Tab-separated table of C-alpha atoms in Angstrom:
chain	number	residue	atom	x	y	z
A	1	UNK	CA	15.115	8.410	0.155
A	2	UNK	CA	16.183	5.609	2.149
A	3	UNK	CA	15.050	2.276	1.405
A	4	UNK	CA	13.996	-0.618	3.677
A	5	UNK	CA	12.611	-4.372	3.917
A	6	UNK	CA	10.425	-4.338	7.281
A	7	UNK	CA	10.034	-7.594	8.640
A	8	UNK	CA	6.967	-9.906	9.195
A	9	UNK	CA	7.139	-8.942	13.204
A	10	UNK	CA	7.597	-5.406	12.395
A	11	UNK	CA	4.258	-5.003	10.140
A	12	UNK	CA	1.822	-7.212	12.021
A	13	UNK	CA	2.872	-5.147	14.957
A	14	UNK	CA	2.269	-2.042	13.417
A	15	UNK	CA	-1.641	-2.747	13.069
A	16	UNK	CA	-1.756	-3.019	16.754
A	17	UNK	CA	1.155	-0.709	18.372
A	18	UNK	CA	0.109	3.086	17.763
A	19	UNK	CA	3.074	4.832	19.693
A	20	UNK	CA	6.471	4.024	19.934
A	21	UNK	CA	9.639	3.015	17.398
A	22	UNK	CA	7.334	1.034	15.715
A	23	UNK	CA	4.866	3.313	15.028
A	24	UNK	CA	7.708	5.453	14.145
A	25	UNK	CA	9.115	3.107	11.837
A	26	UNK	CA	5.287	2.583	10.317
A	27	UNK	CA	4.621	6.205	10.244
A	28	UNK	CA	7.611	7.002	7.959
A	29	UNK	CA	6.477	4.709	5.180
A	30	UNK	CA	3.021	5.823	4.868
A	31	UNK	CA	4.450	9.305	5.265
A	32	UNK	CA	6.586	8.647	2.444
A	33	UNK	CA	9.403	9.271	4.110
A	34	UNK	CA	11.304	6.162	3.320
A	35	UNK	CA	10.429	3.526	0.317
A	36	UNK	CA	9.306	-0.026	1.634
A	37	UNK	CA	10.271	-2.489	-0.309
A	38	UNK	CA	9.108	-6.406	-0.098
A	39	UNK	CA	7.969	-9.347	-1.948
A	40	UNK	CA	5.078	-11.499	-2.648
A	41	UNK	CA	6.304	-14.211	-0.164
A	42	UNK	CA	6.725	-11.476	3.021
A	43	UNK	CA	3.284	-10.278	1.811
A	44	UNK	CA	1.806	-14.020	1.964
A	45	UNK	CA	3.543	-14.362	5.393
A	46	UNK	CA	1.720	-10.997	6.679
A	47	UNK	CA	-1.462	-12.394	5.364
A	48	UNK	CA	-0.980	-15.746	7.177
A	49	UNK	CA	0.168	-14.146	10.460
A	50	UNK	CA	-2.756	-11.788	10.658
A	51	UNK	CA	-5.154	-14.985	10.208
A	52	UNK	CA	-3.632	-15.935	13.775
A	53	UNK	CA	-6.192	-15.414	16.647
A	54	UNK	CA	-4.385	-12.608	18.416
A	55	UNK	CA	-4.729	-10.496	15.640
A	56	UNK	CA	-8.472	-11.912	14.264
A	57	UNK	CA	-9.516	-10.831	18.233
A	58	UNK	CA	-8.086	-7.392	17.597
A	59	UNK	CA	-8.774	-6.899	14.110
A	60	UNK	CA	-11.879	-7.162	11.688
A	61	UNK	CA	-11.383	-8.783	8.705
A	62	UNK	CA	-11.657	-5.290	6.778
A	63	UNK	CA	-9.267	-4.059	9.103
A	64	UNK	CA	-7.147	-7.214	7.959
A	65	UNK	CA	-7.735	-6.764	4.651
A	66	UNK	CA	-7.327	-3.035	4.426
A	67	UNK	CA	-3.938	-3.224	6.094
A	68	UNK	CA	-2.979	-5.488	3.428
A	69	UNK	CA	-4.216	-3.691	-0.098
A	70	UNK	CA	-2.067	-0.533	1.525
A	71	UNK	CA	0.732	-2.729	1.605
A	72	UNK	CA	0.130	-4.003	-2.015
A	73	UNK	CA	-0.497	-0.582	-3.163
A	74	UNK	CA	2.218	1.629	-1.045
A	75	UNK	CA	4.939	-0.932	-0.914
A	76	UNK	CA	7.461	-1.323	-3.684
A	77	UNK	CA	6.896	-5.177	-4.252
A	78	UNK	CA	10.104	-6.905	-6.123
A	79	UNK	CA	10.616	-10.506	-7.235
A	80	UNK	CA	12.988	-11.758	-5.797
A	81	UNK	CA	16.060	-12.225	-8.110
A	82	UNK	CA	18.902	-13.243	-6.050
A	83	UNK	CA	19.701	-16.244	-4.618
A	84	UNK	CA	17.708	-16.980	-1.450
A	85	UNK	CA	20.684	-17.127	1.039
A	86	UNK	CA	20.910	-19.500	3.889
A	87	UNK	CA	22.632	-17.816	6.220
A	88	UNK	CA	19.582	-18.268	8.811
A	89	UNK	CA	18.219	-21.211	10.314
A	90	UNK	CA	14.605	-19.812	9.612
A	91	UNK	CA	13.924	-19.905	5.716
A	92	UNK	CA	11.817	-16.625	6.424
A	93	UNK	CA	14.724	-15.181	7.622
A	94	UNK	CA	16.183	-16.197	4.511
A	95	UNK	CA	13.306	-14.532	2.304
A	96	UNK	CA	13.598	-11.119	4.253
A	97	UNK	CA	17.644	-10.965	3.161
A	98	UNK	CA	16.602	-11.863	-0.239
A	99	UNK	CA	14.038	-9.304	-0.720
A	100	UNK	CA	16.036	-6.464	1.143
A	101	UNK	CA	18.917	-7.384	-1.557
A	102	UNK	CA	16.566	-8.054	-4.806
A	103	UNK	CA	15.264	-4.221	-3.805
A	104	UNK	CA	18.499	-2.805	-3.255
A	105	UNK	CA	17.046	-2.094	0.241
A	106	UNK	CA	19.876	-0.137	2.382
A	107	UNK	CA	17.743	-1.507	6.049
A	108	UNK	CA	16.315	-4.559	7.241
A	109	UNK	CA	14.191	-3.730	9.790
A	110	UNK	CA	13.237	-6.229	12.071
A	111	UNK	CA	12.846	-7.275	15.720
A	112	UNK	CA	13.876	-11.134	15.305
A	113	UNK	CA	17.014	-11.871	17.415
A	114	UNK	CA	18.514	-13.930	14.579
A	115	UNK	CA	18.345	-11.357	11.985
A	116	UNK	CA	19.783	-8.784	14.567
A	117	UNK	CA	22.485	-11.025	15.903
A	118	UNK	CA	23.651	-10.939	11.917
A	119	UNK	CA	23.994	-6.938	11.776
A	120	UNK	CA	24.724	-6.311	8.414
A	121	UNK	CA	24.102	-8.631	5.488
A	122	UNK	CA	26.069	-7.781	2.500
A	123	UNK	CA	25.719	-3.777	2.590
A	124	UNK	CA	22.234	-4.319	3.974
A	125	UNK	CA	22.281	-3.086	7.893
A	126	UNK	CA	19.805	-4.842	9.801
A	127	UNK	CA	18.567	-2.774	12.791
A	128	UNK	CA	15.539	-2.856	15.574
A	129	UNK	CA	12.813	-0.508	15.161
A	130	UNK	CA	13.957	1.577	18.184
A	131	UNK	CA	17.407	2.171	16.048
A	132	UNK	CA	16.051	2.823	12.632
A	133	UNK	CA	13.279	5.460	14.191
A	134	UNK	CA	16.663	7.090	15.451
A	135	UNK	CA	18.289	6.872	12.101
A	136	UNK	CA	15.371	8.505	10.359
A	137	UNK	CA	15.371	11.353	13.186
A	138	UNK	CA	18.822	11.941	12.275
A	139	UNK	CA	17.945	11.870	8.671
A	140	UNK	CA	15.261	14.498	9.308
A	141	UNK	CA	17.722	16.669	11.379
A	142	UNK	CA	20.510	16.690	8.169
């Protein structure tokens, strides 16, 4: 089973986008067909990002809340126990590549320029949603 760190931009979208790579992407973890793996600081990002009034407009706070708890209980949540890189300019950035490695993630999934512009981060490949929902077709297909 392939394993993957979804960013920030990636999850917050998913509560809103229903079709698409990133409902793709979205649809594979809770289909089990890939293991998610993150960490207590992407969580507390997520939390904080969904508290923005884009998302409070769109979403009830159960909806909110909900959204989270399946996270907490779906997601395989690691410390993080490597050294927070610095590669990035954005110390978020930072915590995604740390969590992807702490979990042994094989994907970083994002749709943040920076992290894409890096492509590959140790043996980590760090891909758009649009190019991992391809990946996972091809897994499917194999």
């Amino acid at each position: 089973m392939l394993k993957a760190t979804y960013d920030t931009n990636i999850l917050v979208s998913g509560t809103t986008v229903l079709q698409g790579p990133i409902a793709n992407v979205i649809n594979a973890w809770i289909d089990d067909e890939i293991e998610l793996i993150t960490s207590k600081p992407l969580i507390d990002e997520l939390s904080e990002t969904l508290q923005k009034p884009y998302f409070v407009s769109k979403l009830s706070d159960e909806q909110i809340q909900s959204y989270i708890d399946i996270i907490k209980n779906r997601a395989t949540i690691v410390s993080i126990t490597t050294p927070i890189p610095t590669v990035s300019q954005d110390p978020d950035d930072n915590l995604v590549l740390a969590t992807a490695e702490s979990g042994t993630a094989s994907f970083i999934v994002t749709g943040d320029h920076q992290l894409l512009d890096l492509k590959q981060y140790k043996n980590i490949k760090i891909v758009n949603a649009r190019a991992f929902s391809e990946i996972l077709e091809e897994e499917k297909a194999a």
